[in-house]
Coordinates of C-alpha atoms and ligand atoms in Angstrom, one line a residue:
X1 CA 18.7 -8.0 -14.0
X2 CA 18.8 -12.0 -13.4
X3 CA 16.3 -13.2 -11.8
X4 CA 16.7 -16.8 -10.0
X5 CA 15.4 -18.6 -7.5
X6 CA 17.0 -20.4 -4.7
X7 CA 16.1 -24.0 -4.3
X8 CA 16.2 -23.3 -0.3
X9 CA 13.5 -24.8 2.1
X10 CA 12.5 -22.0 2.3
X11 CA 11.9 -20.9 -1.4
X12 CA 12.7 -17.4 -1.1
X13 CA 12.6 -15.6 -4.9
X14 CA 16.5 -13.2 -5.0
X15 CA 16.6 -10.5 -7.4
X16 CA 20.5 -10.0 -8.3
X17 CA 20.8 -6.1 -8.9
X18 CA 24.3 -5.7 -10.1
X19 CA 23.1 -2.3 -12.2
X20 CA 23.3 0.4 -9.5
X21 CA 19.9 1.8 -8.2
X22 CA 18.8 4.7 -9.6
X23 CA 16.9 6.7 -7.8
X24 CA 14.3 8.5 -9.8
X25 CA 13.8 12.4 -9.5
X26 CA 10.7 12.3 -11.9
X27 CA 8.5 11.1 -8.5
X28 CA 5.5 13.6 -8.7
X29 CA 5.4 16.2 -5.7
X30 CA 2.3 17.4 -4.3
X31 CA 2.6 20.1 -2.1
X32 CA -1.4 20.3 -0.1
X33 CA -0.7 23.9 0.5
X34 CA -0.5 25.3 -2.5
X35 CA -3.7 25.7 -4.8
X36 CA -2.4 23.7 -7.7
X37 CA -2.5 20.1 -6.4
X38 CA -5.3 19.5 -7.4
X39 CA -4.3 19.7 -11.1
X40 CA -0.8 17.9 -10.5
X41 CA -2.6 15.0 -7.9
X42 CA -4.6 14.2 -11.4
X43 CA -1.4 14.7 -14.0
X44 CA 0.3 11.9 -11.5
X45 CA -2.6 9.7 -11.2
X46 CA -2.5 9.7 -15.2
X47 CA 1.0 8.9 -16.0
X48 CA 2.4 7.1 -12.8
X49 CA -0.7 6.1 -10.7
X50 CA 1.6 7.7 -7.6
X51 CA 2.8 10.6 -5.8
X52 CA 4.5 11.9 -3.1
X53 CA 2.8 14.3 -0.5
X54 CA 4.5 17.3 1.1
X55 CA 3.3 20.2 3.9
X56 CA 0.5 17.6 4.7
X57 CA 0.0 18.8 8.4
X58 CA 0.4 15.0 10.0
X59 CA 2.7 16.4 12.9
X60 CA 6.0 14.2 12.5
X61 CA 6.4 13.4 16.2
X62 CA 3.1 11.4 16.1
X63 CA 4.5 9.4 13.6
X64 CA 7.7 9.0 14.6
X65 CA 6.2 7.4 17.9
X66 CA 4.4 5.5 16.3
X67 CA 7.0 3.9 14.6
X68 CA 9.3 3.4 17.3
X69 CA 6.4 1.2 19.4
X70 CA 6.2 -0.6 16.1
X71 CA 10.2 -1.0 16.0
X72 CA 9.9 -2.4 19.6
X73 CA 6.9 -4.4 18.7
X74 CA 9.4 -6.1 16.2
X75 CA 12.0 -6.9 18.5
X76 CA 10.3 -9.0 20.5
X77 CA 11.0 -12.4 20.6
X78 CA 9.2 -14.7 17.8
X79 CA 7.1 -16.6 20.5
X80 CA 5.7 -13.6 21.4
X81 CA 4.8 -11.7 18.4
X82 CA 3.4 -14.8 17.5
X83 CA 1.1 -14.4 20.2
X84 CA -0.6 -11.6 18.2
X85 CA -1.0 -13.8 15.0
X86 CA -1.8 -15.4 12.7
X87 CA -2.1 -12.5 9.7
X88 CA -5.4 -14.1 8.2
X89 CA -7.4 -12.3 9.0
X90 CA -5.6 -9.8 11.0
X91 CA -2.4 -9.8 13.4
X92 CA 0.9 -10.8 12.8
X93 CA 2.2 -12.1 9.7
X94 CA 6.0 -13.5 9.0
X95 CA 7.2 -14.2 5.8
X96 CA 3.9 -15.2 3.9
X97 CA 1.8 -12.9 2.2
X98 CA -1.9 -13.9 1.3
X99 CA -3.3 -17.3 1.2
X100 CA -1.5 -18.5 -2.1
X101 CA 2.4 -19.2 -1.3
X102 CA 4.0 -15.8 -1.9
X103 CA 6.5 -15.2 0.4
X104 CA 9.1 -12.2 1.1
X105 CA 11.4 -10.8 3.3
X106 CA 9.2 -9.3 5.6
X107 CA 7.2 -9.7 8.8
X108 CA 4.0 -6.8 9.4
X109 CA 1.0 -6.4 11.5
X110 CA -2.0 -6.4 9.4
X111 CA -5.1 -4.7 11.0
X112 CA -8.3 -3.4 10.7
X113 CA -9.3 0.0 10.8
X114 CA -12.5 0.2 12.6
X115 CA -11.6 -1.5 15.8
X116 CA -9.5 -1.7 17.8
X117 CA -7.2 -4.8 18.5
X118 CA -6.2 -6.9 21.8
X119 CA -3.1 -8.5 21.0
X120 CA -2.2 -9.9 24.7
X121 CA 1.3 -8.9 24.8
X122 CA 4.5 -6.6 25.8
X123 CA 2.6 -5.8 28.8
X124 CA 2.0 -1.8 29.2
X125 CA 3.3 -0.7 26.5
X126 CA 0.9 -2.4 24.3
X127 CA -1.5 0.3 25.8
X128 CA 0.3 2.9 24.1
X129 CA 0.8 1.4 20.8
X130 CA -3.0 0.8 20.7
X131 CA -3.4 4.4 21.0
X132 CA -1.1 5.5 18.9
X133 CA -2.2 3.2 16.1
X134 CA -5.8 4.8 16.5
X135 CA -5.0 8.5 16.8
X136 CA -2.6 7.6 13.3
X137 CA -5.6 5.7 11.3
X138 CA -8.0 8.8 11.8
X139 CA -5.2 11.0 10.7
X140 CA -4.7 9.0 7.9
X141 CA -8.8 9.0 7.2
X142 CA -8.8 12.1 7.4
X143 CA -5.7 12.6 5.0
X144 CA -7.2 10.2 2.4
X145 CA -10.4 12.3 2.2
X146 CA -8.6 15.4 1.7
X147 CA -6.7 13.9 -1.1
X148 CA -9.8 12.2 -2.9
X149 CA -12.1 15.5 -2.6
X150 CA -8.4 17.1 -3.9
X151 CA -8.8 14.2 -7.2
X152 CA -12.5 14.9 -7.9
X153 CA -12.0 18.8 -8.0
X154 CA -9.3 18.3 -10.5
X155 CA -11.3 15.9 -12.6
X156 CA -14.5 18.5 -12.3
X157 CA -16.8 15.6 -11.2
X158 CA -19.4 16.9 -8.6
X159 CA -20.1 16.0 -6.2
X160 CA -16.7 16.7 -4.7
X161 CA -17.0 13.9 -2.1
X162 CA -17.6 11.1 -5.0
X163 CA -14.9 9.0 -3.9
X164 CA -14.0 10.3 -0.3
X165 CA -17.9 9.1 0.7
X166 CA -16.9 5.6 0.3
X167 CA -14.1 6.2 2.8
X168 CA -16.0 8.1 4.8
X169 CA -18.6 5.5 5.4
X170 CA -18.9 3.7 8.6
X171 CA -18.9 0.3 6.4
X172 CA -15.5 1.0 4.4
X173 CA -13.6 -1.5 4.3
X174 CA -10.0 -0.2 5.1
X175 CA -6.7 -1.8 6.3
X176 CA -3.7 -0.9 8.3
X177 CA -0.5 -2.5 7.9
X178 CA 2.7 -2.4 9.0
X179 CA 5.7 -3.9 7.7
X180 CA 9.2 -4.8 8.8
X181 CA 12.2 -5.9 6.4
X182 CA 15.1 -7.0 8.6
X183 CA 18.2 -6.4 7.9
X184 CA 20.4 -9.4 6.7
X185 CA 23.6 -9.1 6.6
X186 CA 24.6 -12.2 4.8
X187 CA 22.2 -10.7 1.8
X188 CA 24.5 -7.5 2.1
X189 CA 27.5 -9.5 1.3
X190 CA 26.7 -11.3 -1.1
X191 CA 25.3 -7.8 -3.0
X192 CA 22.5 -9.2 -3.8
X193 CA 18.5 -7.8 -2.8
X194 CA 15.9 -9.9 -1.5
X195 CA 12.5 -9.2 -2.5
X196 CA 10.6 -7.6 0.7
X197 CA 7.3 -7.5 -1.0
X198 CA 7.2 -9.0 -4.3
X199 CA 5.4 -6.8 -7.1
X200 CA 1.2 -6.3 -7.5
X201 CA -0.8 -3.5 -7.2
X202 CA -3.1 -2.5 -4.5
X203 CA -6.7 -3.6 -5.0
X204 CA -8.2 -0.9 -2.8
X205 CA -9.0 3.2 -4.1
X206 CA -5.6 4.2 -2.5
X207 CA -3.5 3.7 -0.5
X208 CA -1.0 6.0 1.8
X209 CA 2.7 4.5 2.5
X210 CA 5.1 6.0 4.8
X211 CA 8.5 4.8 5.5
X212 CA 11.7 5.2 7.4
X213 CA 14.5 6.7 5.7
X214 CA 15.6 3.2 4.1
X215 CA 15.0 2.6 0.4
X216 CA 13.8 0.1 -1.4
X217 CA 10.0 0.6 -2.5
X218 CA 9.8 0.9 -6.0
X219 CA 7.4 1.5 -8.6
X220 CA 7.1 0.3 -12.4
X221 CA 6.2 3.3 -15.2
X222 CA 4.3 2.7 -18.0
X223 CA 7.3 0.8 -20.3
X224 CA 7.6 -1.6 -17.9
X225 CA 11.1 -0.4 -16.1
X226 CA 11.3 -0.1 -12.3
X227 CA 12.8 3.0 -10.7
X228 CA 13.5 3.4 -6.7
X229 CA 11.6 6.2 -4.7
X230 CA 13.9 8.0 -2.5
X231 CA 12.9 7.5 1.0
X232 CA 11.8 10.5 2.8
X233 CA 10.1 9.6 6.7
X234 CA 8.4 13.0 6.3
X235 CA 6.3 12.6 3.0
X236 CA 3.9 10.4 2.2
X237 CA 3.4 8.2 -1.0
X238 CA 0.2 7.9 -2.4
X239 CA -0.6 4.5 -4.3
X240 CA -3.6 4.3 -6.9
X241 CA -5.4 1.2 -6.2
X242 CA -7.3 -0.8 -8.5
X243 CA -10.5 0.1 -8.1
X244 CA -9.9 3.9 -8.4
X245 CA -8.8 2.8 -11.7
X246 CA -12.2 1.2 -12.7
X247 CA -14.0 4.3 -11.3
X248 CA -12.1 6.7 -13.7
X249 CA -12.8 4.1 -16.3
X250 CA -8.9 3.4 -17.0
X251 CA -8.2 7.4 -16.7
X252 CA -6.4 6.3 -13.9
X253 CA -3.9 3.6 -13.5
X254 CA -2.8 1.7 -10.7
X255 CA 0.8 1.6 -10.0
X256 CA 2.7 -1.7 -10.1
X257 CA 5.0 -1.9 -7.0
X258 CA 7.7 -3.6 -4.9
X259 CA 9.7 -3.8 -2.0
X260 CA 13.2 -4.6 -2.3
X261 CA 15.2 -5.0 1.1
X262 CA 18.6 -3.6 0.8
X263 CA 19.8 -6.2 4.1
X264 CA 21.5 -3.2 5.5
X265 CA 18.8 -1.0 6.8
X266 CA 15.6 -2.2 8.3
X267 CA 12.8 -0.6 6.4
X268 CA 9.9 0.2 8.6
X269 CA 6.4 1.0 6.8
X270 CA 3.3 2.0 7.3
X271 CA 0.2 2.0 5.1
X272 CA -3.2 2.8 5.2
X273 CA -5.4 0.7 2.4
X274 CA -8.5 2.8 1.7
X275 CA -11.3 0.3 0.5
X276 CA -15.3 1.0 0.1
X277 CA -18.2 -0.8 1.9
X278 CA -17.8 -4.4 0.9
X279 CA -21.7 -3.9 -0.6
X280 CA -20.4 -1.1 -2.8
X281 CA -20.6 -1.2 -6.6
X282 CA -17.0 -0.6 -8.5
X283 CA -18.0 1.2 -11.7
X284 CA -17.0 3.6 -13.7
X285 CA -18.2 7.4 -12.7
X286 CA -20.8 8.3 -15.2
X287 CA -19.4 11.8 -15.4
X288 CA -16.0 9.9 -16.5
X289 CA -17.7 8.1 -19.3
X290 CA -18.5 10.7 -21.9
X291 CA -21.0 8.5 -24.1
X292 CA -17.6 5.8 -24.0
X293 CA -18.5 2.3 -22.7
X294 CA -17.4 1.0 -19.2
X295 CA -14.1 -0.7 -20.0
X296 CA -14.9 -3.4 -16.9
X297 CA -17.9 -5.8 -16.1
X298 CA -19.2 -4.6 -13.0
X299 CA -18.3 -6.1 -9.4
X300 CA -19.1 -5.0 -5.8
X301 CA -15.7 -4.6 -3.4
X302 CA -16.6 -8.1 -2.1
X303 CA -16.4 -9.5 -5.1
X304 CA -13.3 -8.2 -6.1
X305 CA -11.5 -8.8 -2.6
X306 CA -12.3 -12.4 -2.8
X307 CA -11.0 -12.5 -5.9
X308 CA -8.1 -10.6 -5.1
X309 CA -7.7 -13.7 -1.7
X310 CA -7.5 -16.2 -4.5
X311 CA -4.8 -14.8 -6.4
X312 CA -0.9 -14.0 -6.1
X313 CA 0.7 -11.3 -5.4
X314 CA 2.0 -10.8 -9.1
X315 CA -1.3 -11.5 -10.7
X316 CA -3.4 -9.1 -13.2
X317 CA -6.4 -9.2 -10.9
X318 CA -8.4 -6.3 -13.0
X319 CA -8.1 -8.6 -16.0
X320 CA -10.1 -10.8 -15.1
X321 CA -13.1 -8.0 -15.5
X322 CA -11.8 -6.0 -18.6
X323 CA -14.6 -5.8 -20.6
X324 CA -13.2 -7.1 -24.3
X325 CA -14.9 -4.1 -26.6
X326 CA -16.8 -5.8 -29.7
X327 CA -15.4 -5.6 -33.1
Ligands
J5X1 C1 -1.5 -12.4 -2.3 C2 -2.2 -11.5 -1.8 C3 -1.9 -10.7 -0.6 C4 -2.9 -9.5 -0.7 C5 -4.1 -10.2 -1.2 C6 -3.5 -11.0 -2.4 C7 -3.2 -10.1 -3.5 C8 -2.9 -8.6 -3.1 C9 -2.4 -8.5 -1.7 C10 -2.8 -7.1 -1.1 C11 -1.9 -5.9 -1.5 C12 -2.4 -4.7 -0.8 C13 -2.7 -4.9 0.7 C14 -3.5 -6.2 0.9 C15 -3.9 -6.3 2.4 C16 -4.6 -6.3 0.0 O1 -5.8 -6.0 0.1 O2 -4.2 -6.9 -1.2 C17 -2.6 -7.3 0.4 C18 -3.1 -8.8 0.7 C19 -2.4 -9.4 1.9 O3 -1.3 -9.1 2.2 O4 -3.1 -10.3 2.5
AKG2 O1 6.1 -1.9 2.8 C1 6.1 -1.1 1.8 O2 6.8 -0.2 1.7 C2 5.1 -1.4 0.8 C3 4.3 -2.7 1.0 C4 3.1 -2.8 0.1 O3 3.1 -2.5 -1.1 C5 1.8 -3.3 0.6 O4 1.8 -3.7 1.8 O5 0.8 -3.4 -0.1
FE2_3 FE1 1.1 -2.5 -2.0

C-alpha cells in the first residue's frame, strides 16, 4: 500500500489500495442469547479490542428509520445542513474532524446524548428525526449496559455494574454521531479509496457502530495489519475505547480503526460513544490488579477528553499517561 498525499486545496490524504480487500472472517461473533458471551465478549476484548453483536433485540425497523431520516437529512442542500452546524461542539460537521486539521471524506451530525437538539431545519420532518434519534440513544444505553454487565461477569469482578454505572449515571458523558461518506465517482475511477475517517482509537469505554451494508470500516490486529469488517446493517460492532483499556489495566486493548470510502456506495453510520461523568477517575479496577502496579498515571474523563481535543486523530493519546515501570 502507497500512501501519498495530494497537494490539492483541499489536502485530502488518498490511500491507493491496489491489493484487493480482504474481508476478514476471524471478526469475533457474540451472539447475547446464548449463555457463553460472556466468556467470548472477554476473549475478543483481549485479542482484537472488537466484536460484532448478533440476536441483540434492537428491532431493525427502528433503525432502519432512523437511517433513512438521516439519509434525507444528508441530501439536503449545504446551506441548509449548515444551518444545523458548526460540529464543535455539537451539530453538523463536513469534512473536518476535531480542532487540529484532520480532514476526511465525510460529513456527520455529532450530538449529545442527554438532550435533545433544535436544529431549525427541514421543516416537519425534523420532528420525527428528533424522535427517532431519542428512542435509538436509549436503546443503545440500554444495549451498552447489557454488554458491560456481560464484560464484568466474564472477568469475575463484582460488582457486576462496575463499568455500566458510569454509563448509567445521569452525568456520563456520551456522544451520538452520525456519519455520511458520499459517494464519488471520480475516486471509483481512478481505483483508488479515500480515507472516510482516518485511523485512532476511541477515547471513550466503548463504543457501538452500526452501518449500512457498504464496507469500508476497518480495524488494525495486534501486528499492525488492517483487515475490512464485512458490513452487516443488522449487527452491531462494538469498539473498546481507551479508557476501558486503563480500567482493565491493559487487559483490554482498544482497537485502532478506519473508514475507508469505497466512492461507490454511500456508507451511512451510526455510533454511540459511551463516556463516564467528566468528574470520574480512569483507573485501573483494583480487582484487575492482582498486587501488579497501575500501568497509567491517573486522570479524570476531563482530563483525558481535553487531551484527547488537542490531539490528532492518529495520535497515541494513552501514551502520554503510560506509567514507565522502574528498573
Ligand atoms: C481529532 C479528534 C477528533 C476526535 C477528538 C480528537 C481525537 C479523537 C476523535 C474522537 C474519536 C471518537 C469520537 C470522538 C467524538 C471522540 O470523542 O474522539 C472523536 C472526536 C471528534 O470527532 O471531534
Ligand atoms: O463511521 C464509521 O463507520 C466509524 C467512524 C468512527 O470511527 C468514529 O466516528 O469514531
Ligand atoms: Fe472511532
Amino acid at each position: 500500500m502507497v500512501l501519498l498525499s495530494k497537494p490539492t486545496s483541499e489536502q485530502y490524504t488518498y490511500v491507493r489500495n491496489n491489493m484487493p480487500i480482504t474481508f476478514s472472517s476471524s471478526i469475533p461473533l457474540v451472539d447475547l442469547s446464548k449463555p457463553d458471551a460472556k466468556t467470548l465478549i472477554v476473549k475478543a476484548c483481549e485479542d482484537f479490542g472488537f466484536f460484532k453483536v448478533i440476536n441483540h433485540g434492537i428491532p431493525l425497523d427502528a433503525i432502519s428509520q432512523l437511517e433513512s431520516e438521516a439519509f434525507k437529512f444528508f441530501s439536503l442542500p449545504q446551506t441548509e445542513k449548515e444551518k444545523a452546524g458548526p460540529a464543535n461542539p455539537f451539530g453538523y460537521g463536513n469534512k473536518r474532524i476535531g480542532l487540529n486539521g484532520d480532514i476526511g471524506w465525510i460529513e456527520y451530525l455529532l450530538l449529545t446524548t442527554n438532550q435533545e437538539h433544535n436544529f431549525s431545519l427541514y421543516g416537519e420532518d425534523i420532528d420525527k428525526f428528533r424522535g427517532l434519534l431519542k428512542d435509538y440513544k436509549c436503546a443503545m444505553r440500554n444495549m451498552a449496559c447489557e454488554i458491560l454487565d456481560l464484560m464484568a461477569e466474564g472477568l469475575k469482578i463484582q460488582p457486576k455494574n462496575v463499568f455500566s454505572k458510569l454509563v448509567m449515571d445521569k452525568q456520563s458523558d456520551c456522544l451520538f454521531r452520525v456519519n455520511h461518506y458520499p459517494a464519488c465517482p471520480e475516486l471509483a475511477i481512478n481505483g483508488e479509496n479515500l480515507i472516510g475517517f482516518g485511523e485512532h482509537t476511541d477515547p471513550q469505554i466503548i463504543s457501538i457502530l452500526r452501518s449500512n451494508n457498504t464496507s469500508g470500516f476497518q480495524i488494525s490486529l495486534r501486528d499492525g495489519s488492517w483487515i475490512s469488517v464485512p458490513p452487516d446493517h443488522s449487527s452491531f460492532f462494538i469498539n473498546v475505547g481507551d479508557s476501558l483499556q486503563v480500567m482493565t489495566n491493559g487487559r483490554f486493548k482498544s482497537v485502532r480503526h478506519r473508514v475507508l470510502a469505497n466512492g461507490i456506495d454511500p456508507r451511512l453510520s451510526m455510533i454511540y460513544f459511551c463516556g463516564p461523568p467528566l468528574s470520574e477517575k480512569i483507573a485501573p479496577l483494583p480487582s484487575l490488579m492482582k498486587g501488579k502496579e497501575s500501568l497509567y498515571k491517573e486522570f479524570t474523563w476531563f482530563e483525558y477528553k481535553s487531551s484527547t481535543y488537542g490531539s490528532r486523530l492518529a495520535d497515541n493519546r494513552l501514551g502520554n499517561y503510560e506509567r514507565i515501570a522502574a528498573t
